[in-house]
Coordinates of C-alpha atoms and ligand atoms in Angstrom, one line a residue:
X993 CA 25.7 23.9 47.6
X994 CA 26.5 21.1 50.2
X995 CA 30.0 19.5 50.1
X996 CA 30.5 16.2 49.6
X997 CA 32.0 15.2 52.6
X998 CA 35.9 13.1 52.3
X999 CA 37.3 11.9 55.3
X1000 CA 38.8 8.6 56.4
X1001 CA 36.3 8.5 59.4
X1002 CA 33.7 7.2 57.8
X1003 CA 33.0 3.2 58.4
X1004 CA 34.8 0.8 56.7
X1005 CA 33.0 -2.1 55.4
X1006 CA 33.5 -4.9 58.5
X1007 CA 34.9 -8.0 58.0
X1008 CA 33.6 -10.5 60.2
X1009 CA 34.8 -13.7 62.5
X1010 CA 33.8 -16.0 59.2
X1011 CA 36.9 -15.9 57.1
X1012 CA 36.0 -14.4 53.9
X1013 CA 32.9 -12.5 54.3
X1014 CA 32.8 -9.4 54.5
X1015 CA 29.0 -7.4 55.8
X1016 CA 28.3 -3.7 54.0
X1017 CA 25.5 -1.6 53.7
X1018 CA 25.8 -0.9 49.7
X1019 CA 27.1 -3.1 47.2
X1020 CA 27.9 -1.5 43.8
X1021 CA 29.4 -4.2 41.4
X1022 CA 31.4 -2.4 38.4
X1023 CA 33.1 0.8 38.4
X1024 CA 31.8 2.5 35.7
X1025 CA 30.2 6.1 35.6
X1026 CA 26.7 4.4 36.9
X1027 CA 28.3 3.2 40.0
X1028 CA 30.2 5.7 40.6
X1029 CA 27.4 8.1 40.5
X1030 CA 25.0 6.5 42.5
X1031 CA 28.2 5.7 44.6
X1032 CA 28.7 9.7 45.2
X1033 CA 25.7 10.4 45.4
X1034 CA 24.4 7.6 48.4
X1035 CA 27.7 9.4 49.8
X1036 CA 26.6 12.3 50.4
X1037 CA 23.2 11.9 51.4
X1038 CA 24.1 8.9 53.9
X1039 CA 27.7 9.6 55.1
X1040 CA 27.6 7.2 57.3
X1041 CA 26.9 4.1 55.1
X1042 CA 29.9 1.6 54.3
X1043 CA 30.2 1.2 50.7
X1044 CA 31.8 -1.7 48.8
X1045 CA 32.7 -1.7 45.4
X1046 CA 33.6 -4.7 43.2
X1047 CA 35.2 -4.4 39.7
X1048 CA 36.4 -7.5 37.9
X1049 CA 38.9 -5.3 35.9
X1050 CA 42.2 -4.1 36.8
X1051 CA 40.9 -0.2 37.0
X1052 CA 37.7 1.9 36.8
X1053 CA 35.9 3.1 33.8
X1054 CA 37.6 0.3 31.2
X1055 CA 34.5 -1.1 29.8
X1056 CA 31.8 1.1 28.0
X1057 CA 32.3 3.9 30.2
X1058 CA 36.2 4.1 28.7
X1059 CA 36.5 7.4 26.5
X1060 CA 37.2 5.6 23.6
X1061 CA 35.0 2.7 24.0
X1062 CA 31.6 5.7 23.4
X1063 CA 31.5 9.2 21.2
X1064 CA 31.7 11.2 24.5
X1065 CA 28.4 13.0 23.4
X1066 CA 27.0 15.0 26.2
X1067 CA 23.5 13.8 25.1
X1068 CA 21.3 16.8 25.8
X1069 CA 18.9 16.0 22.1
X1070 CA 20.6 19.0 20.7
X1071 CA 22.2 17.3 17.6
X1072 CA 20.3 13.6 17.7
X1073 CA 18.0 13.3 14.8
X1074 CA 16.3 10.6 16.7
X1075 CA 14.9 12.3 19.9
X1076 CA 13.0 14.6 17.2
X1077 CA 11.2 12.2 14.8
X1078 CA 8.8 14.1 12.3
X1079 CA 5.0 12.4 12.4
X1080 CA 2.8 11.9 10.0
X1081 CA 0.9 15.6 9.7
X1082 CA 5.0 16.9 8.7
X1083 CA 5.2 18.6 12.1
X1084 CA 8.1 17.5 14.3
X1085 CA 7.5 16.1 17.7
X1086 CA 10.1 17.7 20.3
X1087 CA 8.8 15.6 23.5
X1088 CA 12.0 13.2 24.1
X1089 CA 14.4 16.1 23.3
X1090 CA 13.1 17.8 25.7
X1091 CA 13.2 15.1 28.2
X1092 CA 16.4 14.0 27.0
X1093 CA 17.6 17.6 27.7
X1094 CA 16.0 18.1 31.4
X1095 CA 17.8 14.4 32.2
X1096 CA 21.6 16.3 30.8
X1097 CA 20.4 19.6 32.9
X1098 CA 20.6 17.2 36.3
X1099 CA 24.2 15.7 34.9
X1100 CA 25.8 19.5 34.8
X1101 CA 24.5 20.2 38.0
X1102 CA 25.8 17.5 39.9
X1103 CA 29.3 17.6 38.1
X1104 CA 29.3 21.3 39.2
X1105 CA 28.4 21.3 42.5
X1106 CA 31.2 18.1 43.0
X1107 CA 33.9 20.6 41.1
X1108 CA 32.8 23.7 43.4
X1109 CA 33.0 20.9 46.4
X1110 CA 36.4 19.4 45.6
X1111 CA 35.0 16.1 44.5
X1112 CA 35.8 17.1 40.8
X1113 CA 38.7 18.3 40.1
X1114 CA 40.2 20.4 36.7
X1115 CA 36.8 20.2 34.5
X1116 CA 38.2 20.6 31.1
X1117 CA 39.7 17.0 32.3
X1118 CA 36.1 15.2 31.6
X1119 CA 34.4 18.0 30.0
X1120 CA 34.7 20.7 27.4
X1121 CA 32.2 22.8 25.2
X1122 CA 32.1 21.6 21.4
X1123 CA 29.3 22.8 19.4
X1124 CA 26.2 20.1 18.4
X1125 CA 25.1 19.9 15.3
X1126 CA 22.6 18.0 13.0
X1127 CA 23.7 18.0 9.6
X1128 CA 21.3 16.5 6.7
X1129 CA 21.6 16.9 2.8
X1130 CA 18.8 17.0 0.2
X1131 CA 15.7 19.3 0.2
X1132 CA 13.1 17.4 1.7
X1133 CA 15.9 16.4 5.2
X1134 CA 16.7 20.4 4.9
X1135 CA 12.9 21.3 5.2
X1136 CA 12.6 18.5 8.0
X1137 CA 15.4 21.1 10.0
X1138 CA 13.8 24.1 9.3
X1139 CA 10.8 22.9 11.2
X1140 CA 12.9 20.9 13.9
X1141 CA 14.5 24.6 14.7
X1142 CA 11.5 26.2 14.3
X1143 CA 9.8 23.8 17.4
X1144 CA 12.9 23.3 19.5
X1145 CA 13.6 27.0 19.7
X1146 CA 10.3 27.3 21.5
X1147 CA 11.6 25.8 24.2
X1148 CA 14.5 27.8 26.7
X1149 CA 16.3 24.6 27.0
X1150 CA 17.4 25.4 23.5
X1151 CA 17.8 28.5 23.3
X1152 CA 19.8 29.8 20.7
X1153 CA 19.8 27.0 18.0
X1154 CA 20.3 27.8 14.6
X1155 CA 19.6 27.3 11.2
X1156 CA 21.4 26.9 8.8
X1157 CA 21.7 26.4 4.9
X1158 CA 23.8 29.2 3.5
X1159 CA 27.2 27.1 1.9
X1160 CA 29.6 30.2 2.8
X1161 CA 28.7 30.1 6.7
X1162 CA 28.5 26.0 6.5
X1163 CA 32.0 26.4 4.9
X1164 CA 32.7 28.7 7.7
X1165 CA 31.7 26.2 10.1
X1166 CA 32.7 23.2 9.3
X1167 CA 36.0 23.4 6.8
X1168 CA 36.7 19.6 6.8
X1169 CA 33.4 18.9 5.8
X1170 CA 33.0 21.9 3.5
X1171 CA 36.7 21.0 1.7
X1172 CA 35.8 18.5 -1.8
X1173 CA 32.1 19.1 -1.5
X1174 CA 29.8 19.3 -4.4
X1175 CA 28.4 22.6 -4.8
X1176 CA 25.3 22.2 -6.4
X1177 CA 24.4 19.6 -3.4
X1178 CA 21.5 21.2 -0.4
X1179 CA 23.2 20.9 2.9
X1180 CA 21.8 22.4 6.1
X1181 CA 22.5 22.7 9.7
X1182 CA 21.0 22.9 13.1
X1183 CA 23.8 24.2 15.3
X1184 CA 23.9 24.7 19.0
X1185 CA 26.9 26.4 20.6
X1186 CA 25.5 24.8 23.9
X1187 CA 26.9 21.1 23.5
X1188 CA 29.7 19.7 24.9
X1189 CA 32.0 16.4 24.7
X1190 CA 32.6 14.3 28.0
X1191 CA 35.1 11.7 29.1
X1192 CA 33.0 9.5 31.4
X1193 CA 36.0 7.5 32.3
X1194 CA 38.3 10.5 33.6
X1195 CA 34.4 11.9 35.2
X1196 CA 34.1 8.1 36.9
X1197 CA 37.7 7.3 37.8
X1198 CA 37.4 10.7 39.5
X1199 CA 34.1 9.8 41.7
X1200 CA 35.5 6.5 42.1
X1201 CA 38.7 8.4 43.7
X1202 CA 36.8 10.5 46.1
X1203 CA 34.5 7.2 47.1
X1204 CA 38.1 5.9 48.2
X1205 CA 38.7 8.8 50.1
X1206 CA 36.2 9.2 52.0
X1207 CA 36.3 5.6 53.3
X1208 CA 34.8 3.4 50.6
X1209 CA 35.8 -0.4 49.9
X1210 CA 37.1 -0.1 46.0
X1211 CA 38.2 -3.7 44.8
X1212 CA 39.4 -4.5 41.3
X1213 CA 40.0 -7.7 39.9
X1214 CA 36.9 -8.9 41.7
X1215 CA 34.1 -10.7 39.8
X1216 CA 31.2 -11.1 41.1
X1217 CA 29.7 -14.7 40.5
X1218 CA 26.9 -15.1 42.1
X1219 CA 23.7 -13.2 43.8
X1220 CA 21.5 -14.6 46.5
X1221 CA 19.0 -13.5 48.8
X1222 CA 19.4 -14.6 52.6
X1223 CA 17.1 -15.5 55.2
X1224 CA 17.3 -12.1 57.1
X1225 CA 17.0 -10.5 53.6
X1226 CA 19.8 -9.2 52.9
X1227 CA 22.1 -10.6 49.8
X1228 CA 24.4 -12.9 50.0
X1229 CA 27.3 -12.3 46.8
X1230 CA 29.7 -15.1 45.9
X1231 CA 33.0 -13.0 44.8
X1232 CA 36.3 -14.5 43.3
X1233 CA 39.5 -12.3 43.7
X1234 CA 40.9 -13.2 39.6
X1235 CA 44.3 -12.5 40.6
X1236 CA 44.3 -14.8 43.4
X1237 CA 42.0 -17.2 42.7
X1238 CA 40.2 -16.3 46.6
X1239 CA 36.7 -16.7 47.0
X1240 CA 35.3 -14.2 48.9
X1241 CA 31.4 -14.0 50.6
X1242 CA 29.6 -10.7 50.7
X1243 CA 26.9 -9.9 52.9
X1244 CA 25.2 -6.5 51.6
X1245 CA 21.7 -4.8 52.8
X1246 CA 21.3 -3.1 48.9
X1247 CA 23.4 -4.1 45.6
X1248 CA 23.7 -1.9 42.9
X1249 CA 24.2 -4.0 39.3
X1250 CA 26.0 -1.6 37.7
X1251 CA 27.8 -4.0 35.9
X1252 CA 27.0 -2.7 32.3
X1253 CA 26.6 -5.4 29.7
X1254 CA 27.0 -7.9 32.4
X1255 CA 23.8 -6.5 34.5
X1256 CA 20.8 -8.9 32.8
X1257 CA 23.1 -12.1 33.9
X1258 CA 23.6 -11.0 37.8
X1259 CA 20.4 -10.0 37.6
X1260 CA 18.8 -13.5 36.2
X1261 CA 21.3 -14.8 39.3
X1262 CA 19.2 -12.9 41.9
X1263 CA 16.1 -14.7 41.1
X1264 CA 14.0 -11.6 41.3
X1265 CA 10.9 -12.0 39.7
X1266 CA 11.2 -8.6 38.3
X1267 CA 13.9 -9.2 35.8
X1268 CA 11.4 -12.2 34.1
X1269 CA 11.0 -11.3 30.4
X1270 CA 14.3 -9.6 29.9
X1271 CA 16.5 -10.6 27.4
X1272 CA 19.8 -8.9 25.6
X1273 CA 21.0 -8.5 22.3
X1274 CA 24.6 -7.5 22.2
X1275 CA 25.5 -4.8 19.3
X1276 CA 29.2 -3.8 19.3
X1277 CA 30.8 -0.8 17.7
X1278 CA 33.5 0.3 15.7
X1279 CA 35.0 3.4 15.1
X1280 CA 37.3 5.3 12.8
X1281 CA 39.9 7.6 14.8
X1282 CA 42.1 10.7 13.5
X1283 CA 44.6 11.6 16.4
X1284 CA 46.4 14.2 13.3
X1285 CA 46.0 17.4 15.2
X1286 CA 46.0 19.6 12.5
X1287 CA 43.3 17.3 10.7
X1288 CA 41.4 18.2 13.9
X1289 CA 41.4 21.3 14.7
X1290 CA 39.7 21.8 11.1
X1291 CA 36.3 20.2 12.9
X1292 CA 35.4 21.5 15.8
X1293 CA 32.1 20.1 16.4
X1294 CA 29.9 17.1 16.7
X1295 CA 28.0 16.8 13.6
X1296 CA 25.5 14.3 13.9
X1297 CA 23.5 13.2 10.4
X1298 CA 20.9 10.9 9.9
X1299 CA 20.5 6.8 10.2
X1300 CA 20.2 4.7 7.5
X1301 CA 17.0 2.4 7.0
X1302 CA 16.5 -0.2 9.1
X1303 CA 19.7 1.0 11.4
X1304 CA 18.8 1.1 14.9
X1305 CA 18.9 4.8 16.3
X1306 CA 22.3 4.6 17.9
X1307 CA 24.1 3.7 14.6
X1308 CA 23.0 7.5 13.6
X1309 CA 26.8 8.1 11.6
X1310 CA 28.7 11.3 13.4
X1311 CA 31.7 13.1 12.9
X1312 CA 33.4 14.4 16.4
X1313 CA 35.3 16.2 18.3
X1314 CA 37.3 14.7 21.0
X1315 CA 38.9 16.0 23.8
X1316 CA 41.0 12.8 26.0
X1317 CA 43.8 13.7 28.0
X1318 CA 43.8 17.3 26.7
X1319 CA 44.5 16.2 23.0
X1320 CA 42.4 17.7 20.6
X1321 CA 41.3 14.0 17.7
X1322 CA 38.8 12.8 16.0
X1323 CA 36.1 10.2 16.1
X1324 CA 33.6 9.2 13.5
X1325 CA 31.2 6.3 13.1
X1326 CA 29.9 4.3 14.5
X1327 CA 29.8 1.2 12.7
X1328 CA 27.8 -1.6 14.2
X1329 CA 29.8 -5.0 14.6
X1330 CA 28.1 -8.0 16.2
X1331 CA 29.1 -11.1 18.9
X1332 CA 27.8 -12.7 21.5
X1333 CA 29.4 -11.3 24.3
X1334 CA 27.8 -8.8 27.2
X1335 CA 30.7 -7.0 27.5
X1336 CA 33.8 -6.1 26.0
X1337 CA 36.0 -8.2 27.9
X1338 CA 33.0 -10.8 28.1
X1339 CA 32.5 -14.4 27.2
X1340 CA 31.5 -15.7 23.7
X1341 CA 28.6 -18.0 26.2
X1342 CA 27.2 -14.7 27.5
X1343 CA 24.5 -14.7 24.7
X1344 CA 23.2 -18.4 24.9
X1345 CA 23.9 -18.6 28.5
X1346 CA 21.1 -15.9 29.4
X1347 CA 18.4 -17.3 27.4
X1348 CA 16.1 -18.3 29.8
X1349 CA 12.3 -20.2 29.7
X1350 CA 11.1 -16.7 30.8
X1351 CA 12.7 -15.1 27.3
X1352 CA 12.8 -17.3 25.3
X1353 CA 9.6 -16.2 23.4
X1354 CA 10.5 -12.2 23.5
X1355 CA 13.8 -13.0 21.9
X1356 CA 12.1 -15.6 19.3
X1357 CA 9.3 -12.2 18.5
X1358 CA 12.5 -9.7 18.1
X1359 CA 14.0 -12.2 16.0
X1360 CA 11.1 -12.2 13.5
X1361 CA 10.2 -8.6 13.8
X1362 CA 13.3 -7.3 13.8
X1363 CA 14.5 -8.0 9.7
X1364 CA 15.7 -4.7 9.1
X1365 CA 18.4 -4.5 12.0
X1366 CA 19.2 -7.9 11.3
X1367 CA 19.9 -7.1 7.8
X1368 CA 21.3 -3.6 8.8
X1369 CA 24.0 -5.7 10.9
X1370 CA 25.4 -7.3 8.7
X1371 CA 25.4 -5.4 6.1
X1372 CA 27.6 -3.7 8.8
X1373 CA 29.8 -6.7 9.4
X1374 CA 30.8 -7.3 5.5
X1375 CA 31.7 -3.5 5.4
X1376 CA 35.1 -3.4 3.7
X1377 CA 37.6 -0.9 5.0
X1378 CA 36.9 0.8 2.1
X1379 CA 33.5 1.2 2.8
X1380 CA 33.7 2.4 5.9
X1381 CA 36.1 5.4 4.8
X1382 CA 33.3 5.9 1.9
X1383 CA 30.4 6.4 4.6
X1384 CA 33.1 8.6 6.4
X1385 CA 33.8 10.6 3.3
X1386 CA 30.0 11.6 3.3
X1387 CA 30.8 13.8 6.4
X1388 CA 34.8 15.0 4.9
X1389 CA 34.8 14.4 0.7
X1390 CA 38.7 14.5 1.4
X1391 CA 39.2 12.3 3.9
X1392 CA 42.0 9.4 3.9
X1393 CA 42.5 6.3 4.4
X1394 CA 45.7 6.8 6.3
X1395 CA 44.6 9.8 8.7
X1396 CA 42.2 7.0 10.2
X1397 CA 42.5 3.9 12.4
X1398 CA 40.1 1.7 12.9
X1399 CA 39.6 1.1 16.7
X1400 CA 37.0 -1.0 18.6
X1401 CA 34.3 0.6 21.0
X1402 CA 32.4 -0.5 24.2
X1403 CA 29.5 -3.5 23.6
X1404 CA 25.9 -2.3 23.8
X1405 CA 23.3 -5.1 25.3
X1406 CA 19.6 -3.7 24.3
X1407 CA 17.2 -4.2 25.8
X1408 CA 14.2 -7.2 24.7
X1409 CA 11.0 -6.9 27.1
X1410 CA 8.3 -9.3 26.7
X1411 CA 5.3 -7.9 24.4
X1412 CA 2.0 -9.3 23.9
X1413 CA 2.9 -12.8 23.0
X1414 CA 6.5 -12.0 22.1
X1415 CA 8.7 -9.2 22.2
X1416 CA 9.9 -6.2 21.6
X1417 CA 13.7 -4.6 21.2
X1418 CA 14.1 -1.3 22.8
X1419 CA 17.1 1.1 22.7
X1420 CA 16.8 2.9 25.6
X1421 CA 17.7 2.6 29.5
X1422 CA 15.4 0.5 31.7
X1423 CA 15.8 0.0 35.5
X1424 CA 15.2 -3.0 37.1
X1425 CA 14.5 -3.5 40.7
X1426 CA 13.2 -5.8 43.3
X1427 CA 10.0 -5.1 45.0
X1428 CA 11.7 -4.3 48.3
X1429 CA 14.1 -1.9 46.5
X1430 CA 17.2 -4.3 48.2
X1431 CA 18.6 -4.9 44.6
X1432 CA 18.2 -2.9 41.5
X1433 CA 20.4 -2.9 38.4
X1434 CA 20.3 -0.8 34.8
X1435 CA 20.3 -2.4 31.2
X1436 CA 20.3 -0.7 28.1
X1437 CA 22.9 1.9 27.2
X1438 CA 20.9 5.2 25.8
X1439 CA 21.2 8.0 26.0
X1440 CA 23.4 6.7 28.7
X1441 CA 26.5 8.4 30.7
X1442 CA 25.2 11.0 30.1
X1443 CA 22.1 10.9 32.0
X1444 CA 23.7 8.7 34.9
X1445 CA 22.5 11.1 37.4
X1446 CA 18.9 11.4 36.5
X1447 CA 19.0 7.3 36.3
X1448 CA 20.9 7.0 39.3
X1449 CA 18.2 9.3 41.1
X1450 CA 15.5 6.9 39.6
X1451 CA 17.2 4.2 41.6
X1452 CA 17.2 6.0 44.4
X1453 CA 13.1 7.0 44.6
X1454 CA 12.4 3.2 43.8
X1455 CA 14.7 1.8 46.2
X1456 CA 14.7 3.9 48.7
X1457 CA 11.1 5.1 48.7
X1458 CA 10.9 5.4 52.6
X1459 CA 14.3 7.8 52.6
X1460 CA 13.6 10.5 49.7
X1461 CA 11.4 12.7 51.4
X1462 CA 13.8 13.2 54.3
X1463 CA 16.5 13.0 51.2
X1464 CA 15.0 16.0 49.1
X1465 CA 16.5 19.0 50.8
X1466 CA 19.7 17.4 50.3
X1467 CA 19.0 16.3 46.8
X1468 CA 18.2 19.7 45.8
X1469 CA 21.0 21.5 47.1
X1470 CA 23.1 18.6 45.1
X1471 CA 20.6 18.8 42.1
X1472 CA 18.7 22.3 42.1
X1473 CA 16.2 21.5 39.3
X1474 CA 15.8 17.8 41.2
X1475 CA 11.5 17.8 41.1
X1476 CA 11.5 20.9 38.6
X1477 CA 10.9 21.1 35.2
X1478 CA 13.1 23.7 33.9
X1479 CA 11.0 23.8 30.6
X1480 CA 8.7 25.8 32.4
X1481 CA 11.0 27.8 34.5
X1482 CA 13.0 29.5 31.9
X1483 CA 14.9 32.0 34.9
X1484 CA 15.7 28.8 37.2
X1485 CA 17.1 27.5 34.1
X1486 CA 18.8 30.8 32.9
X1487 CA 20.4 30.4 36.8
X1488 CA 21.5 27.1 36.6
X1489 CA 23.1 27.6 33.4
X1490 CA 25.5 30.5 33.9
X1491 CA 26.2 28.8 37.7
X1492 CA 27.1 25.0 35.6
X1493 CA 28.4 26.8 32.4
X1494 CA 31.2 28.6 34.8
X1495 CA 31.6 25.8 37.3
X1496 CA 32.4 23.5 34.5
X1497 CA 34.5 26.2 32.5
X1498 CA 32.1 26.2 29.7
X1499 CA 32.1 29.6 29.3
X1500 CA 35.4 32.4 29.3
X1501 CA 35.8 33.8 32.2
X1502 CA 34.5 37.5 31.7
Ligands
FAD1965 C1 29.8 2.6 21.0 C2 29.2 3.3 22.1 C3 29.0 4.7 22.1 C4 28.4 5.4 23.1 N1 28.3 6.7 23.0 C5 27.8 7.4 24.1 C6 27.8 8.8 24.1 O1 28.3 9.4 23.1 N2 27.3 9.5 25.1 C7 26.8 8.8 26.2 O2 26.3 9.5 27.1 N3 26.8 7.5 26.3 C8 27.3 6.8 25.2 N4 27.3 5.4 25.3 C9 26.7 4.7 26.4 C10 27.6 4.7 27.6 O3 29.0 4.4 27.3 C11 27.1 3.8 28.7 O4 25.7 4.0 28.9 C12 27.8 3.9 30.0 O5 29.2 4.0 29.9 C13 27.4 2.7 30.9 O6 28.0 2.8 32.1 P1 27.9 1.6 33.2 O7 28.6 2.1 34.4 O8 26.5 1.2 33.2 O9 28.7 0.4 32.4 P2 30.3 0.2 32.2 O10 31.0 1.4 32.0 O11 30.3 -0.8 31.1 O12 30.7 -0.4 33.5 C14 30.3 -1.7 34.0 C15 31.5 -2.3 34.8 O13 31.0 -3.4 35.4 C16 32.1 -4.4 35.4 N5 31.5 -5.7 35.6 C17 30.7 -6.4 34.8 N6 30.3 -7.6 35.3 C18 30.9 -7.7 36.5 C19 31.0 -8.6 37.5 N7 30.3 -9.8 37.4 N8 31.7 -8.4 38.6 C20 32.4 -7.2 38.8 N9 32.4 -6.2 37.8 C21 31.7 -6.5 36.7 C22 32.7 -4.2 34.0 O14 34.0 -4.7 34.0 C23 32.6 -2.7 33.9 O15 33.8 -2.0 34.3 C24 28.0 4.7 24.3 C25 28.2 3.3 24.4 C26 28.8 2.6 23.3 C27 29.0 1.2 23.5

């Protein structure tokens, strides 16, 4: 594996005779775990670039990204009803897990090489193994598992799911949610020892801290404002300094929006033709939170169940296991809350301010096809307290009220693309890029951190389409299943697996 390289040689962004500009070769604005990966990873492949980062908050990782502001789920379709729908003959289509799991596959390997490089440091410190687990009740859901472990386990990339419907081993398993259950009720399991729970905010403040090392411009408390292109191509980004009030003038050769929530506006700013037809919709979350650590350590899972009708996919309800800071807590929900604003920290104008002539028409065709999330959200905003512990005590019959808190998590901005004559509302990640690969940003949010590095890769084929042959070598020595489908190479993937499950202390040491 290559290292990373850190030293303080490499060139500064320059700051030139015009007061207030500053000229750099990449531009990532926000410091959450997308920028910070495609920071690392541009890095290592071009040492010898100047990178500038901009955050508008006072520290990386503290909008969605924060390991309380998203469930931490190592999304590798393990436990996630919704990457395995079942279709109309009653046979379960496996197709997204298995991308889905290929995507997390690149994720390990990066973190990995970075903690065998230096570059990561201490891995239980953003990620630890927790078991995954899809839990449904009723015989018709329990028949549904039966034949989603009977197709997923014909795949190696998961290898060694179970199933399960016995009471004494789900009892076994999962005591919190065993404890107060009625035993006449059909439970059953899929359970995979191979999942894991990640804090992408101690993972990004990390690769934000080697980007500093090794030379990078890191600003916080700088908000980008504006994003224009400049005669000689390159982009031209209007930056004020919040503490200061300073205005500052950027002059970068490729911007990254990896500004979350906040991605569609900049993006609309850039005039790029590309982004035409976009729109947002803003869902926030809610969750309930148990730091008791005796409470917790009776749960040691993620036990995802299935989404109510109409919910979008990412309300699926789930009961975790947390690991932040080294404290052992637990999250369940989430409950869907709505505003207006793009990010947590955003404005209550984010929503009306990015309707455009362009989407006008694909938000008006969401808003009439989409009556079932409507109604789904707020029935979700009028949940009582009360309400919420009931849908909580679905997972733990014994659960109380005063073991929980009720905290608030990161905004989600779907994505609406223009369909037909209107439009339609998607829920997972899209990148967006100019033609001439200068600018390119991501919207959406799933699966999301955790496939940052096979997004960020994405980025780099369609922005950098001249580079990636001569990049390869490099990007498989960073990524070894880069290019390769592990599905059909169960031994490459037997390989990478023991080499990420001990890099990342997943496993004992024998
Ligand atoms: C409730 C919830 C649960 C989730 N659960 C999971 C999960 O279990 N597993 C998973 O993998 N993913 C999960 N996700 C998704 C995941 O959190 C996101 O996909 C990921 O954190 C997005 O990273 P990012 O870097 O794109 O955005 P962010 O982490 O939001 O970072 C964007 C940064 O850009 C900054 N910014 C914005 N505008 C500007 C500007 N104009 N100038 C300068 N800076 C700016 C922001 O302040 C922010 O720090 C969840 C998300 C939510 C909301």
């Amino acid at each position: 594996m290559s290292a990373l390289p850190e030293n303080a040689n490499r060139p500064a962004p320059t700051t030139s005779a015009v007061p207030g500009r500053i000229t750099t070769d990449v531009l990532l604005v926000g410091a959450g775990i997308m920028s910070a990966t495609l920071g690392s990873l541009i890095r290592s492949l071009e040492p010898d670039w100047s990178i500038t980062m901009l955050e508008r908050l006072d520290g990386p990782a503290l909008e969605s990204s924060d390991p309380w502001n998203n469930a931490g789920t190592g999304h590798a379709a393990l436990c996630e009803l919704n990457y395995t729908p079942q279709l109309a003959d009653g046979s379960v289509d496996v197709s997204k897990a298995i991308t889905v799991n290929e995507q997390f596959q690149l994720s390990r390997q990066f973190w990995a090489n970075c903690v065998d490089n230096g570059v990561l440091h201490d891995p239980s410190s953003f990620i630890n193994a927790v078991p995954h687990v899809s839990f449904v009740q009723g015989r018709e859901n329990a028949e549904y598992l039966r034949k989603r472990h009977d197709a997923l386990s014909a795949s190696p990339l998961f290898e060694g799911i179970e199933y399960v419907d016995d009471r004494d081993e789900f009892a076994r398993r999962l005591p919190l949610m065993a404890a107060g259950r009625d035993e006449s009720e059909t439970v059953a399991l899929n359970w995979s020892e191979n999942g894991t729970d990640v804090d992408f905010g101690s993972l990004s403040s990390q690769f934000v801290g080697h980007l500093a090392r090794s030379g990078a411009d890191i600003r916080y408390g700088h908000q980008v404002k504006n994003v224009t292109r400049d005669t000689d191509g390159t982009w031209r980004v209007k930056v004020k300094d919040t503490r200061t009030g300073e205005k500052i003038m950027i002059s970068a050769k490729f911007v990254f929006v990896g500004a979350g929530g906040g991605a569609i506006q900049l993006l609309q700013k850039s005039g790029i033709p590309e982004i035409r037809g976009f729109a947002g919709f803003p869902v926030s979350g809610q969750f309930l939170r148990c730091l008791d650590e005796d409470i917790a350590t009776q749960h040691e899972a993620k036990v995802y169940g299935m989404a109510a009708v109409g919910a979008p996919p990412m309300s699926v309800p789930h009961l975790d296991t947390r690991v932040i800071d080294g404290h052992r807590s637990l999250l369940f929900g989430p409950y869907a809350g709505w505003t207006p604003k793009f990010l947590k920290e955003g404005s209550f104008t984010d929503l009306p301010l990015s309707i455009r002539p362009h989407n006008l028409m694909p938000m008006a065709g969401v808003g009439v096809t989409s009556w079932s999330l409507i109604k789904y959200l707020v029935t979700e905003v009028l949940k009582t307290q009360r309400k919420k512990v009931d849908a909580l005590q679905v997972f733990a019959p014994l659960a109380e009220a005063d073991d929980w808190e009720l905290i608030t998590a990161g905004q989600r901005v779907q994505v609406v693309r223009k369909k037909g004559r209107g439009g339609a509302l998607e829920f997972g990640t899209t990148v967006i890029n100019s033609a001439d690969g200068s600018i390119a940003g991501l919207l959406g949010a799933s699966p999301g951190a955790s496939t940052a590095v096979a997004a960020m890769l994405d980025v780099l084929e369609r922005c950098f389409s001249d580079r990636i042959e001569s990049w390869r070598p490099q990007l498989k020595e960073l990524v070894p299943s880069y290019g390769t489908p592990l599905q059909d190479n169960p031994s490459l993937l037997a390989d990478l697996r023991s080499w990420t499950d001990r890099s990342l202390g997943l496993v004992p040491p024998a």
